Coordinates of C-alpha atoms in Angstrom, one line a residue:
Chain R
M22 CA -151.8 -25.1 37.7
K23 CA -154.2 -24.3 34.9
K24 CA -153.1 -20.7 35.0
E25 CA -149.5 -21.7 34.8
F26 CA -150.2 -23.8 31.7
K27 CA -152.0 -20.9 30.1
N28 CA -149.0 -18.7 30.8
I29 CA -146.6 -21.2 29.2
F30 CA -148.9 -21.3 26.1
Q31 CA -149.0 -17.6 25.9
I32 CA -145.2 -17.4 26.1
L33 CA -145.0 -20.0 23.4
V34 CA -147.4 -18.2 21.2
I35 CA -145.6 -14.9 21.7
A36 CA -142.3 -16.5 20.9
L37 CA -143.7 -17.9 17.7
A38 CA -145.2 -14.6 16.8
L39 CA -141.9 -12.8 17.5
S40 CA -140.0 -15.2 15.3
I41 CA -142.6 -14.7 12.5
T42 CA -142.3 -10.9 12.7
A43 CA -138.6 -11.1 12.8
C44 CA -138.6 -12.9 9.5
K45 CA -141.1 -10.5 8.1
K46 CA -139.1 -7.5 9.0
K47 CA -136.2 -8.6 6.8
D48 CA -138.2 -8.4 3.6
D49 CA -140.0 -5.3 4.6
N50 CA -136.9 -3.5 5.4
H51 CA -136.4 -1.1 2.5
N52 CA -140.0 -0.9 1.5
H53 CA -141.5 0.8 4.5
D54 CA -138.9 2.2 6.8
T55 CA -137.4 5.5 6.3
P56 CA -134.1 5.2 4.3
T57 CA -130.8 5.9 6.0
P58 CA -127.5 5.9 4.1
Q59 CA -126.3 2.7 5.7
Q60 CA -129.1 0.6 4.4
P61 CA -128.4 -2.0 1.9
G62 CA -129.5 -1.6 -1.7
E63 CA -130.4 -3.7 -4.8
T64 CA -128.9 -4.0 -8.2
E65 CA -129.6 -5.9 -11.4
I66 CA -127.4 -7.4 -14.0
H67 CA -129.0 -7.7 -17.4
L68 CA -127.4 -10.3 -19.6
E69 CA -128.6 -9.6 -23.1
N70 CA -127.6 -11.8 -26.0
R71 CA -126.2 -9.8 -28.9
I72 CA -124.1 -10.5 -32.0
G73 CA -122.2 -7.3 -32.4
N74 CA -124.7 -4.4 -32.4
L75 CA -127.6 -6.6 -33.1
K76 CA -130.0 -8.5 -30.8
F77 CA -129.5 -12.2 -31.0
Y78 CA -132.4 -14.5 -31.8
L79 CA -132.8 -18.2 -31.7
N80 CA -133.5 -19.8 -35.1
E81 CA -131.7 -17.0 -37.0
S82 CA -128.6 -17.7 -39.1
Y83 CA -125.4 -16.1 -38.1
V84 CA -122.0 -16.6 -39.6
N85 CA -119.3 -17.6 -37.2
E86 CA -115.5 -16.9 -37.2
N87 CA -114.8 -20.0 -39.3
G88 CA -117.3 -18.7 -42.0
D89 CA -120.0 -21.3 -41.2
S90 CA -123.6 -20.3 -41.0
V91 CA -125.0 -21.4 -37.7
K92 CA -128.5 -21.3 -36.2
F93 CA -129.1 -21.8 -32.5
T94 CA -132.1 -23.6 -31.2
M95 CA -130.9 -23.4 -27.6
F96 CA -128.4 -21.3 -25.7
N97 CA -128.5 -21.8 -21.9
Y98 CA -125.8 -21.2 -19.3
Y99 CA -125.3 -21.0 -15.6
V100 CA -123.6 -18.1 -13.8
S101 CA -122.9 -18.1 -10.0
N102 CA -120.6 -17.1 -7.2
F103 CA -121.0 -13.4 -7.6
E104 CA -119.0 -10.8 -5.8
F105 CA -119.2 -7.0 -6.2
I106 CA -115.8 -5.2 -6.3
K107 CA -115.8 -2.1 -4.1
E108 CA -114.0 1.0 -5.0
D109 CA -111.1 0.2 -2.7
G110 CA -110.6 -3.2 -4.3
S111 CA -112.1 -5.3 -1.5
S112 CA -115.3 -7.1 -2.4
Y113 CA -118.7 -8.0 -1.2
V114 CA -119.4 -11.7 -1.6
V115 CA -123.1 -12.4 -2.3
P116 CA -124.3 -15.2 -0.1
K117 CA -123.7 -18.2 -2.4
D118 CA -127.0 -19.8 -2.2
S119 CA -128.8 -16.7 -3.4
C120 CA -126.9 -16.4 -6.6
Y121 CA -127.1 -19.4 -8.8
F122 CA -128.7 -18.3 -12.1
L123 CA -129.7 -20.3 -15.2
V124 CA -129.8 -17.9 -18.1
K125 CA -131.9 -19.1 -21.1
A126 CA -132.0 -17.5 -24.5
N127 CA -135.8 -18.3 -24.7
D128 CA -136.6 -16.8 -21.4
M129 CA -136.2 -13.0 -21.1
E130 CA -136.8 -13.0 -17.3
S131 CA -133.9 -15.4 -16.8
Q132 CA -131.6 -12.8 -18.3
E133 CA -132.3 -10.3 -15.5
L134 CA -130.3 -11.2 -12.4
H135 CA -131.6 -9.6 -9.2
F136 CA -129.4 -8.9 -6.2
K137 CA -130.8 -7.7 -2.9
N138 CA -129.2 -6.6 0.4
I139 CA -126.0 -5.3 -1.2
P140 CA -124.2 -3.1 1.4
A141 CA -124.5 0.6 0.3
G142 CA -121.4 1.9 -1.3
K143 CA -119.5 2.5 -4.4
Y144 CA -118.6 -0.4 -6.6
K145 CA -116.3 -0.6 -9.7
G146 CA -117.0 -4.1 -10.9
V147 CA -118.3 -7.6 -10.5
R148 CA -116.8 -11.0 -10.5
F149 CA -118.6 -14.3 -11.0
I150 CA -118.1 -17.7 -12.7
I151 CA -119.7 -19.2 -15.8
G152 CA -120.8 -22.6 -14.4
V153 CA -121.5 -24.2 -11.0
D154 CA -118.7 -24.5 -8.4
S155 CA -117.3 -27.9 -7.3
L156 CA -118.7 -27.7 -3.8
K157 CA -122.3 -27.3 -5.0
S158 CA -121.7 -29.8 -7.8
A159 CA -121.1 -32.5 -5.1
A160 CA -123.5 -31.2 -2.5
P161 CA -126.3 -33.4 -1.1
L162 CA -129.5 -33.2 -3.1
E163 CA -131.4 -31.3 -0.4
Q164 CA -129.0 -28.4 -0.8
R165 CA -129.7 -28.2 -4.6
T166 CA -132.8 -26.0 -4.9
G167 CA -134.2 -23.7 -7.5
V168 CA -132.2 -23.8 -10.7
L169 CA -130.0 -26.5 -9.3
D170 CA -132.8 -29.0 -8.6
P171 CA -132.0 -31.8 -11.1
A172 CA -135.6 -32.5 -11.7
T173 CA -137.1 -29.1 -12.0
G174 CA -134.9 -26.0 -12.2
A175 CA -131.9 -27.6 -13.8
Q176 CA -133.9 -29.8 -16.2
G177 CA -131.7 -30.6 -19.1
M178 CA -128.6 -29.0 -17.5
Y179 CA -127.9 -32.0 -15.2
W180 CA -126.0 -35.1 -16.1
S181 CA -127.4 -38.3 -14.6
W182 CA -124.3 -40.4 -15.1
N183 CA -121.6 -37.9 -14.3
T184 CA -121.6 -35.7 -11.2
G185 CA -122.1 -32.1 -12.1
Y186 CA -124.0 -29.7 -14.2
I187 CA -123.9 -28.7 -17.8
F188 CA -122.5 -25.1 -17.6
V189 CA -123.3 -24.1 -21.2
K190 CA -125.7 -25.9 -23.4
A191 CA -125.8 -24.7 -27.0
E192 CA -127.7 -26.6 -29.7
G193 CA -128.6 -25.7 -33.2
T194 CA -127.9 -26.5 -36.9
C195 CA -125.3 -25.8 -39.5
P196 CA -125.9 -26.8 -43.2
G197 CA -122.3 -28.1 -43.4
I198 CA -122.9 -30.8 -40.7
P199 CA -123.7 -34.1 -42.3
D200 CA -127.4 -35.1 -42.9
S201 CA -126.8 -38.2 -40.9
L202 CA -126.7 -35.9 -37.9
Q203 CA -129.7 -33.9 -39.3
N204 CA -127.2 -31.0 -39.6
K205 CA -127.3 -30.6 -35.8
F206 CA -124.7 -29.4 -33.4
K207 CA -124.8 -30.1 -29.7
Y208 CA -122.4 -28.6 -27.2
H209 CA -123.0 -29.6 -23.6
I210 CA -120.1 -28.1 -21.8
G211 CA -119.6 -28.9 -18.1
L212 CA -116.9 -30.5 -15.8
F213 CA -116.0 -28.8 -12.6
G214 CA -112.5 -30.3 -12.1
G215 CA -113.4 -33.6 -10.3
Y216 CA -113.8 -34.2 -6.6
S217 CA -111.2 -36.7 -5.5
T218 CA -109.4 -37.3 -8.7
P219 CA -108.8 -34.1 -10.8
T220 CA -110.3 -33.9 -14.2
I221 CA -110.8 -31.1 -16.7
N222 CA -112.0 -27.9 -15.1
N223 CA -114.2 -25.8 -17.4
I224 CA -115.4 -23.3 -14.7
K225 CA -114.6 -19.9 -16.1
K226 CA -114.0 -16.9 -13.9
V227 CA -115.3 -13.6 -15.3
E228 CA -114.3 -10.1 -14.0
L229 CA -116.2 -7.2 -15.5
L230 CA -115.1 -3.6 -14.6
F231 CA -117.5 -0.8 -15.1
G232 CA -114.8 1.9 -15.9
Q233 CA -116.5 4.0 -13.3
N234 CA -117.8 3.7 -9.8
I235 CA -121.5 2.9 -9.4
E236 CA -123.4 3.7 -6.3
I237 CA -125.7 1.1 -4.7
K238 CA -128.0 2.3 -1.9
S239 CA -131.5 1.8 -0.8
T240 CA -132.8 4.6 -3.0
K241 CA -130.7 3.8 -6.0
K242 CA -130.9 0.5 -8.0
P243 CA -128.4 0.6 -10.9
N244 CA -128.9 -1.8 -13.8
I245 CA -125.7 -3.3 -15.0
H246 CA -126.2 -4.0 -18.7
C247 CA -124.0 -6.6 -20.3
Y248 CA -123.9 -8.1 -23.8
V249 CA -123.4 -11.8 -24.3
N250 CA -122.2 -13.1 -27.6
P251 CA -123.0 -16.8 -28.2
L252 CA -120.7 -16.9 -31.2
E253 CA -117.8 -16.3 -28.9
M254 CA -117.7 -20.0 -28.2
F255 CA -116.5 -20.6 -31.7
K256 CA -113.5 -18.2 -31.6
T257 CA -110.6 -16.9 -29.6
P258 CA -108.4 -18.5 -28.7
T259 CA -109.4 -21.3 -31.1
T260 CA -111.3 -20.7 -34.3
F261 CA -113.7 -23.7 -34.1
D262 CA -115.1 -25.7 -37.0
V263 CA -118.6 -26.9 -36.1
K264 CA -118.6 -29.2 -39.1
A265 CA -115.5 -31.1 -37.8
Q266 CA -116.9 -31.6 -34.3
P267 CA -120.6 -31.2 -34.2
V268 CA -121.1 -32.9 -30.9
I269 CA -119.1 -32.3 -27.7
M270 CA -120.2 -33.3 -24.2
A271 CA -118.0 -34.6 -21.4
S272 CA -114.8 -35.0 -23.4
P273 CA -111.4 -33.3 -23.6
A274 CA -112.6 -31.2 -26.5
S275 CA -115.0 -29.5 -24.2
K276 CA -112.1 -27.4 -23.0
T277 CA -111.7 -25.8 -26.4
I278 CA -115.2 -24.5 -26.3
A279 CA -115.0 -23.4 -22.7
D280 CA -111.8 -21.5 -23.3
N281 CA -113.5 -19.8 -26.1
Y282 CA -116.7 -18.8 -24.3
A283 CA -114.8 -17.5 -21.2
D284 CA -115.0 -14.0 -22.6
M285 CA -118.5 -14.1 -24.1
I286 CA -119.9 -11.8 -21.4
K287 CA -118.9 -8.1 -21.7
F288 CA -120.0 -5.1 -19.7
D289 CA -121.6 -2.4 -21.8
H290 CA -123.3 0.3 -19.8
I291 CA -125.1 1.2 -16.6
H292 CA -128.6 2.6 -16.4
Chain T
M54 CA -144.5 -4.5 13.1
K55 CA -147.7 -3.1 14.6
K56 CA -149.8 -4.6 12.1
N57 CA -148.4 -8.0 12.7
H58 CA -148.9 -7.7 16.4
K59 CA -152.5 -6.9 16.0
A60 CA -153.0 -9.9 13.8
I61 CA -151.5 -12.1 16.4
C62 CA -153.8 -10.8 19.1
I63 CA -156.8 -11.6 17.0
N64 CA -155.5 -15.0 16.4
H65 CA -154.5 -15.6 20.0
T66 CA -157.4 -17.8 20.9
L67 CA -157.1 -19.6 17.7
F68 CA -153.5 -20.3 18.4
K69 CA -154.3 -21.7 21.8
G70 CA -157.0 -23.8 20.2
V71 CA -154.5 -25.2 17.7
V72 CA -151.9 -26.0 20.4
V73 CA -154.5 -27.8 22.5
F74 CA -155.6 -29.6 19.4
F75 CA -152.1 -30.8 18.7
L76 CA -151.7 -32.0 22.3
I77 CA -154.8 -34.0 22.0
L78 CA -153.6 -35.4 18.8
I79 CA -150.2 -36.4 20.2
W80 CA -151.9 -37.9 23.2
G81 CA -154.3 -39.7 21.0
C82 CA -151.6 -41.2 18.9
K83 CA -149.7 -42.3 22.0
K84 CA -152.7 -44.1 23.4
E85 CA -153.3 -45.9 20.2
T86 CA -149.9 -47.4 19.8
Q87 CA -150.0 -48.4 23.4
N88 CA -153.3 -50.2 22.8
E89 CA -152.2 -52.0 19.7
T90 CA -149.0 -53.5 20.9
P91 CA -149.5 -55.9 23.6
N92 CA -146.0 -57.3 23.1
P93 CA -143.1 -54.8 23.4
P94 CA -142.6 -53.5 19.8
V95 CA -139.3 -54.1 18.1
P96 CA -137.7 -50.7 18.0
F97 CA -136.9 -49.4 14.5
Q98 CA -133.2 -49.6 13.9
G99 CA -131.9 -46.7 12.0
F100 CA -128.4 -46.2 10.6
Y101 CA -125.6 -47.6 12.7
Q102 CA -121.8 -47.8 12.4
P103 CA -120.4 -51.4 12.6
E104 CA -117.5 -51.2 14.9
H105 CA -114.9 -52.7 12.5
F106 CA -115.9 -50.5 9.6
P107 CA -114.1 -47.3 8.7
S108 CA -116.0 -44.1 9.2
S109 CA -118.7 -43.4 6.6
E110 CA -117.9 -41.3 3.5
Q111 CA -121.2 -40.0 2.4
P112 CA -122.5 -36.6 3.4
F113 CA -126.1 -38.0 3.2
D114 CA -128.0 -37.1 6.4
V115 CA -128.9 -40.5 7.9
S116 CA -130.1 -39.1 11.2
K117 CA -133.5 -38.4 9.6
I118 CA -134.2 -42.0 8.8
N119 CA -137.2 -43.2 10.7
E120 CA -139.8 -45.9 10.3
K121 CA -142.0 -43.8 8.1
S122 CA -139.4 -42.4 5.7
F123 CA -137.8 -45.8 5.4
A124 CA -141.2 -47.3 4.6
L125 CA -141.7 -44.7 1.9
G126 CA -138.3 -45.5 0.4
K127 CA -139.0 -49.2 0.4
R128 CA -142.4 -48.7 -1.3
L129 CA -140.8 -46.6 -4.0
F130 CA -137.9 -49.1 -4.5
Y131 CA -140.3 -51.9 -5.3
D132 CA -142.8 -49.8 -7.3
P133 CA -142.7 -50.0 -11.1
I134 CA -144.5 -46.6 -11.2
L135 CA -140.9 -45.4 -11.4
S136 CA -140.6 -46.6 -15.0
R137 CA -142.2 -45.2 -18.1
D138 CA -144.6 -48.1 -18.7
S139 CA -144.8 -49.3 -15.1
T140 CA -143.0 -52.6 -15.8
I141 CA -139.7 -52.2 -14.0
S142 CA -138.9 -51.3 -10.4
C143 CA -135.5 -50.8 -8.8
G144 CA -136.1 -54.2 -7.3
S145 CA -136.3 -55.8 -10.8
C146 CA -132.6 -55.3 -11.3
H147 CA -131.6 -55.2 -7.6
I148 CA -132.9 -58.5 -6.1
Q149 CA -132.4 -59.1 -2.4
A150 CA -131.6 -62.8 -2.7
S151 CA -128.7 -61.9 -5.0
A152 CA -127.5 -59.1 -2.7
F153 CA -129.5 -56.7 -4.7
T154 CA -128.0 -57.6 -8.1
Q155 CA -129.8 -58.8 -11.2
H156 CA -128.9 -62.5 -10.9
G157 CA -128.3 -64.4 -14.1
H158 CA -127.9 -61.3 -16.3
D159 CA -124.4 -60.4 -17.6
V160 CA -125.5 -56.8 -18.5
S161 CA -128.6 -55.2 -17.0
H162 CA -132.0 -56.0 -18.5
G163 CA -134.4 -53.1 -18.5
I164 CA -137.5 -51.6 -20.1
D165 CA -138.7 -53.0 -23.5
D166 CA -136.2 -55.9 -22.9
L167 CA -133.4 -53.5 -23.7
L168 CA -130.0 -54.4 -22.5
G169 CA -127.6 -52.0 -20.7
R170 CA -123.9 -52.3 -21.1
R171 CA -123.0 -53.1 -17.5
N172 CA -123.6 -55.7 -14.8
A173 CA -125.8 -54.5 -12.0
L174 CA -123.9 -53.6 -8.9
P175 CA -124.9 -54.9 -5.5
I176 CA -126.5 -52.3 -3.2
Q177 CA -124.8 -52.6 0.1
N178 CA -122.8 -50.5 2.5
L179 CA -123.4 -47.5 0.3
M180 CA -122.7 -45.0 3.1
W181 CA -119.0 -46.1 3.0
Q182 CA -118.6 -45.5 -0.6
K183 CA -116.8 -42.4 -2.0
N184 CA -118.7 -42.7 -5.3
F185 CA -121.0 -44.9 -7.2
L186 CA -121.3 -46.9 -10.4
W187 CA -118.5 -48.9 -12.1
D188 CA -116.9 -45.7 -13.2
G189 CA -117.5 -43.7 -10.0
G190 CA -119.5 -41.1 -12.0
I191 CA -121.9 -40.2 -9.2
L192 CA -120.7 -38.8 -5.9
N193 CA -124.0 -38.7 -3.9
L194 CA -125.9 -41.7 -2.7
E195 CA -129.3 -40.1 -3.2
L196 CA -128.4 -39.1 -6.8
V197 CA -127.6 -42.6 -8.1
A198 CA -131.2 -43.4 -8.8
I199 CA -131.6 -40.6 -11.3
N200 CA -129.3 -42.6 -13.6
A201 CA -131.4 -45.6 -13.7
I202 CA -134.7 -43.7 -13.8
T203 CA -133.8 -41.6 -16.8
S204 CA -131.8 -44.1 -18.7
P205 CA -133.6 -45.0 -21.9
V206 CA -132.5 -48.7 -21.5
E207 CA -133.4 -49.0 -17.9
M208 CA -136.6 -47.2 -16.7
D209 CA -136.9 -44.4 -19.3
E210 CA -138.9 -42.1 -17.1
S211 CA -138.6 -38.5 -16.1
L212 CA -138.5 -37.3 -12.5
L213 CA -141.2 -34.8 -13.1
N214 CA -143.5 -37.4 -14.6
I215 CA -143.0 -39.6 -11.6
V216 CA -143.8 -36.8 -9.3
E217 CA -147.1 -36.4 -11.2
K218 CA -147.9 -40.1 -11.0
L219 CA -147.1 -40.1 -7.2
K220 CA -149.4 -37.1 -6.7
R221 CA -152.3 -38.9 -8.3
S222 CA -151.8 -42.1 -6.3
K223 CA -154.0 -43.0 -3.4
V224 CA -151.2 -44.0 -1.1
Y225 CA -148.3 -41.7 -1.7
P226 CA -149.5 -38.3 -0.5
Q227 CA -150.2 -39.8 2.9
M228 CA -146.9 -41.7 3.0
F229 CA -145.0 -38.5 2.0
K230 CA -146.8 -36.6 4.8
E231 CA -145.9 -39.2 7.3
A232 CA -142.3 -39.3 6.2
F233 CA -141.6 -35.7 5.8
G234 CA -144.2 -33.9 7.8
N235 CA -146.1 -32.4 4.8
E236 CA -148.0 -33.7 1.9
E237 CA -146.0 -32.0 -0.8
I238 CA -144.4 -34.5 -3.2
T239 CA -141.1 -33.5 -4.8
S240 CA -138.5 -35.4 -6.7
T241 CA -136.0 -34.4 -4.0
K242 CA -138.1 -36.0 -1.3
M243 CA -138.6 -39.1 -3.5
L244 CA -134.9 -39.5 -4.1
V245 CA -134.0 -38.8 -0.5
A246 CA -136.5 -41.5 0.6
L247 CA -135.0 -44.0 -1.7
G248 CA -131.7 -43.0 -0.2
Y249 CA -133.0 -43.6 3.3
F250 CA -134.0 -47.1 2.3
M251 CA -130.8 -48.0 0.7
A252 CA -128.6 -46.4 3.3
L253 CA -129.8 -49.1 5.8
F254 CA -128.6 -51.9 3.5
I255 CA -125.7 -52.6 5.9
S256 CA -124.0 -55.9 5.4
D257 CA -121.9 -56.7 8.4
K258 CA -123.1 -60.0 9.7
S259 CA -121.2 -62.5 7.5
K260 CA -119.1 -65.2 9.1
Y261 CA -116.0 -63.0 8.3
D262 CA -117.6 -60.3 10.4
E263 CA -118.3 -62.7 13.2
V264 CA -114.7 -63.9 13.1
K265 CA -113.6 -60.2 13.3
R266 CA -115.8 -59.8 16.3
G267 CA -114.3 -62.8 17.9
K268 CA -117.6 -64.7 17.8
A269 CA -116.7 -67.3 15.3
Q270 CA -113.7 -69.1 13.8
F271 CA -112.6 -69.9 10.3
T272 CA -112.3 -73.5 9.3
E273 CA -108.8 -74.7 8.3
Q274 CA -109.6 -74.3 4.7
E275 CA -111.1 -70.8 5.1
Q276 CA -108.1 -69.7 7.1
R277 CA -105.7 -71.0 4.3
G278 CA -107.9 -69.1 1.8
Y279 CA -107.8 -66.0 4.0
N280 CA -104.0 -66.1 4.1
L281 CA -103.8 -66.5 0.3
F282 CA -106.3 -63.7 0.0
K283 CA -104.2 -61.3 2.1
Q284 CA -101.2 -62.2 0.1
H285 CA -102.7 -61.8 -3.4
C286 CA -105.9 -59.9 -3.4
E287 CA -105.9 -57.6 -0.3
T288 CA -104.1 -54.6 -1.9
C289 CA -107.1 -54.0 -4.2
H290 CA -109.9 -55.8 -2.4
K291 CA -109.1 -54.1 0.9
E292 CA -110.7 -55.2 4.2
P293 CA -113.2 -54.8 5.7
L294 CA -115.2 -53.5 2.8
F295 CA -113.1 -55.6 0.3
T296 CA -112.4 -52.6 -1.9
D297 CA -109.8 -49.8 -1.7
Q298 CA -112.3 -47.8 -3.9
S299 CA -109.7 -47.1 -6.6
F300 CA -110.2 -47.7 -10.3
R301 CA -108.1 -50.3 -11.9
N302 CA -107.8 -52.6 -14.9
N303 CA -107.5 -56.2 -13.9
G304 CA -106.9 -57.4 -17.4
V305 CA -110.3 -58.6 -18.5
Q306 CA -110.7 -56.2 -21.4
H307 CA -108.4 -54.9 -24.1
F308 CA -110.6 -52.9 -26.3
F309 CA -112.5 -50.0 -24.9
T310 CA -115.0 -49.1 -27.6
I311 CA -118.2 -50.0 -25.7
D312 CA -117.1 -49.0 -22.3
K313 CA -114.1 -46.8 -21.5
G314 CA -114.8 -47.1 -17.7
R315 CA -113.2 -44.5 -15.5
Y316 CA -111.9 -42.6 -18.5
E317 CA -115.5 -41.5 -19.3
I318 CA -115.5 -39.6 -16.0
S319 CA -111.8 -38.6 -15.4
L320 CA -111.0 -38.0 -19.2
I321 CA -107.4 -38.9 -18.1
S322 CA -105.7 -41.0 -20.8
G323 CA -104.5 -44.1 -19.1
D324 CA -107.9 -44.5 -17.3
E325 CA -109.4 -46.3 -20.3
G326 CA -110.6 -49.7 -19.2
K327 CA -110.3 -49.0 -15.5
F328 CA -113.2 -49.9 -13.3
K329 CA -114.0 -49.5 -9.6
V330 CA -112.5 -52.3 -7.6
P331 CA -115.8 -54.0 -6.5
S332 CA -116.5 -55.1 -3.0
L333 CA -116.4 -58.9 -2.6
R334 CA -119.0 -59.0 0.2
N335 CA -121.8 -61.4 -0.7
I336 CA -119.9 -62.4 -3.8
E337 CA -121.4 -65.9 -3.6
F338 CA -124.7 -64.4 -4.5
T339 CA -123.8 -61.9 -7.3
A340 CA -122.8 -63.9 -10.3
P341 CA -122.0 -63.3 -13.1
F342 CA -118.9 -61.3 -12.4
M343 CA -117.0 -58.2 -13.6
H344 CA -118.4 -55.0 -15.1
D345 CA -119.7 -56.8 -18.1
G346 CA -120.7 -59.9 -16.3
R347 CA -118.3 -62.1 -18.4
F348 CA -117.5 -64.7 -15.8
P349 CA -120.3 -67.1 -14.6
S350 CA -118.5 -68.5 -11.6
L351 CA -115.9 -67.7 -9.0
M352 CA -113.6 -70.4 -10.4
D353 CA -113.7 -68.6 -13.7
V354 CA -112.6 -65.5 -11.9
L355 CA -109.7 -67.2 -10.2
N356 CA -108.7 -68.9 -13.5
H357 CA -108.6 -65.4 -15.0
Y358 CA -106.3 -64.2 -12.3
S359 CA -104.0 -67.2 -12.5
D360 CA -103.9 -67.7 -16.3
G361 CA -106.2 -65.5 -18.2
I362 CA -104.7 -62.1 -17.6
Q363 CA -103.1 -60.6 -20.7
N364 CA -100.7 -57.7 -20.7
Y365 CA -103.2 -55.3 -22.2
T366 CA -103.0 -51.6 -22.2
N367 CA -103.5 -50.0 -18.8
L368 CA -103.2 -53.4 -17.0
D369 CA -102.6 -52.8 -13.3
P370 CA -98.9 -53.2 -12.5
L371 CA -99.7 -55.6 -9.6
L372 CA -101.1 -58.1 -12.1
I373 CA -98.4 -58.1 -14.8
N374 CA -97.1 -61.5 -13.7
K375 CA -100.6 -62.8 -13.1
I376 CA -101.4 -64.4 -9.7
P377 CA -99.8 -67.9 -9.4
L378 CA -102.5 -70.2 -7.8
N379 CA -102.9 -74.0 -8.0
S380 CA -106.3 -75.5 -8.0
Q381 CA -106.2 -76.3 -4.2
E382 CA -105.3 -72.7 -3.5
K383 CA -108.2 -71.6 -5.7
Q384 CA -110.6 -73.8 -3.8
D385 CA -109.2 -72.4 -0.6
I386 CA -109.8 -68.8 -1.7
I387 CA -113.3 -69.6 -2.8
S388 CA -114.1 -71.1 0.6
F389 CA -112.8 -67.9 2.2
L390 CA -114.9 -65.8 -0.1
K391 CA -117.9 -67.6 0.9
T392 CA -117.4 -66.4 4.5
L393 CA -118.3 -63.0 3.1
S394 CA -121.9 -64.2 2.6
D395 CA -124.3 -62.4 4.8
F396 CA -127.4 -64.5 5.1
T397 CA -129.0 -62.2 7.6
F398 CA -128.7 -59.4 5.1
I399 CA -130.2 -61.1 2.1
R400 CA -133.0 -62.5 4.2
D401 CA -133.7 -59.4 6.2
K402 CA -137.5 -58.9 6.1
R403 CA -137.1 -55.1 6.4
F404 CA -135.6 -55.0 3.0
S405 CA -137.7 -57.6 1.2
E406 CA -140.4 -56.9 -1.2
F407 CA -143.0 -59.1 0.4

């Protein structure tokens, strides 16, 4: 009897141990084992803020398309729902929950997006969205972790009174904005299209083609370097006058800014 | 792989020890409860689906509600620690005796005596709602609380700050551990626990419900009122929840500067001044009425429907000709509305502060 119990315990313990090693193995994969061509690889997307050829800095003045001098104090945005386009046009969809990123101008690390376990192969581009998809925007709280946790990761990018996240949050000053507003502009752009009744959808799809095939494999980790121009939110298709509309949040005018920033991220080079 | 295996061999005896320890623990707990309860304990009732209700709408996982997680949610609900200066709890604005509304206040009364712009909604049957607040702005039950907590005119506190306060408290770490299996306190757990508490606010024991179950009968007057109700009110205040969950303008407001209602969420022109059709369950306890608390009594509401409605912008087409009702008919409707009062619910000790 006692013996039997002991055996059961041993089996239990071994089962537990196995499950632990099984989990371990996953992370250890490409570090220790000898590489074979089929093994997945990693890649990085670097989203660097730039104005033309120059590095972008918070609290520096830049002249926008409308001729106004603007200074940003904050420039944060979400990107998510990544898929890498293979050379044959099909795509590898990154597991959704591992690719929600909040990119902040004042946090260099947040501008490096890491992707693991990408199937080895040749890729010619990447697709993603600026924003957070509608499914996640309406998901139970327990499924909103990391940068989507309203209290921690998403702090300041979550609306408490309206379902959804702020996709792009840009704040700063422009001397032409009235003193009564302390010369401040605030653009909090969100809206995922509504759940049961449709509303404005400011989710922007982005497709970046590399102009060449890049190889991802366990021994090769390409860095996809992109430039992001914050001033794009003030131009094309609409040249925007910050003085006329210094504050935009959940309102129809948000669409103008979103349509403008849809092309703010551009592929530059691979290294 | 090898390395791991070795490590496990070393810990083998330790593991056995731990397993035995847990067994003893479990056994110990069992024994204790057996000793302490000479009378058979009232089993904890979790979430249930009243047979005459539609299926629930919320994706919130109610299967995890148990005695401990419910108790944590209750403690949080009545704890002013959730507000900046520890003066206001959820229960300050959501009072059980008033079906969890703030009785006597037209618009909510919060921190520093600041006033909100809307009348507090009752908290009841939340699992059957598609969305929350007068404008339907929030889709998830467990996320509604963030609105009140962070609003500068309600509780004016940040979630992170609350987590810090809870961590420092003498009681919460233990309660979180009992509720969630580990001591770690996060805002997600806090909000989920509040959700567990509120998800059990099921009001299904009014006289109306008993009539539907075939266990009671309306009086003659109530029955007349019910017939009138079905004729004039049912389209919007749909049974058995007494709302069709749509957003409509019932003619109480004609300028939308303070509150644009559903428009603030949908941004569809034509939605200005539309508000969620509220449930009429427990309406006897939730005065004053409408999103801005403008009507003190049910008779005022009925007078509005019979005479007060103006053909304002975005008025619901169903109400363009008002609702013709004489004073007897109004009395009858009110007597029917009172059959929606659920005394079991508003007196249920499980939900009460003390």
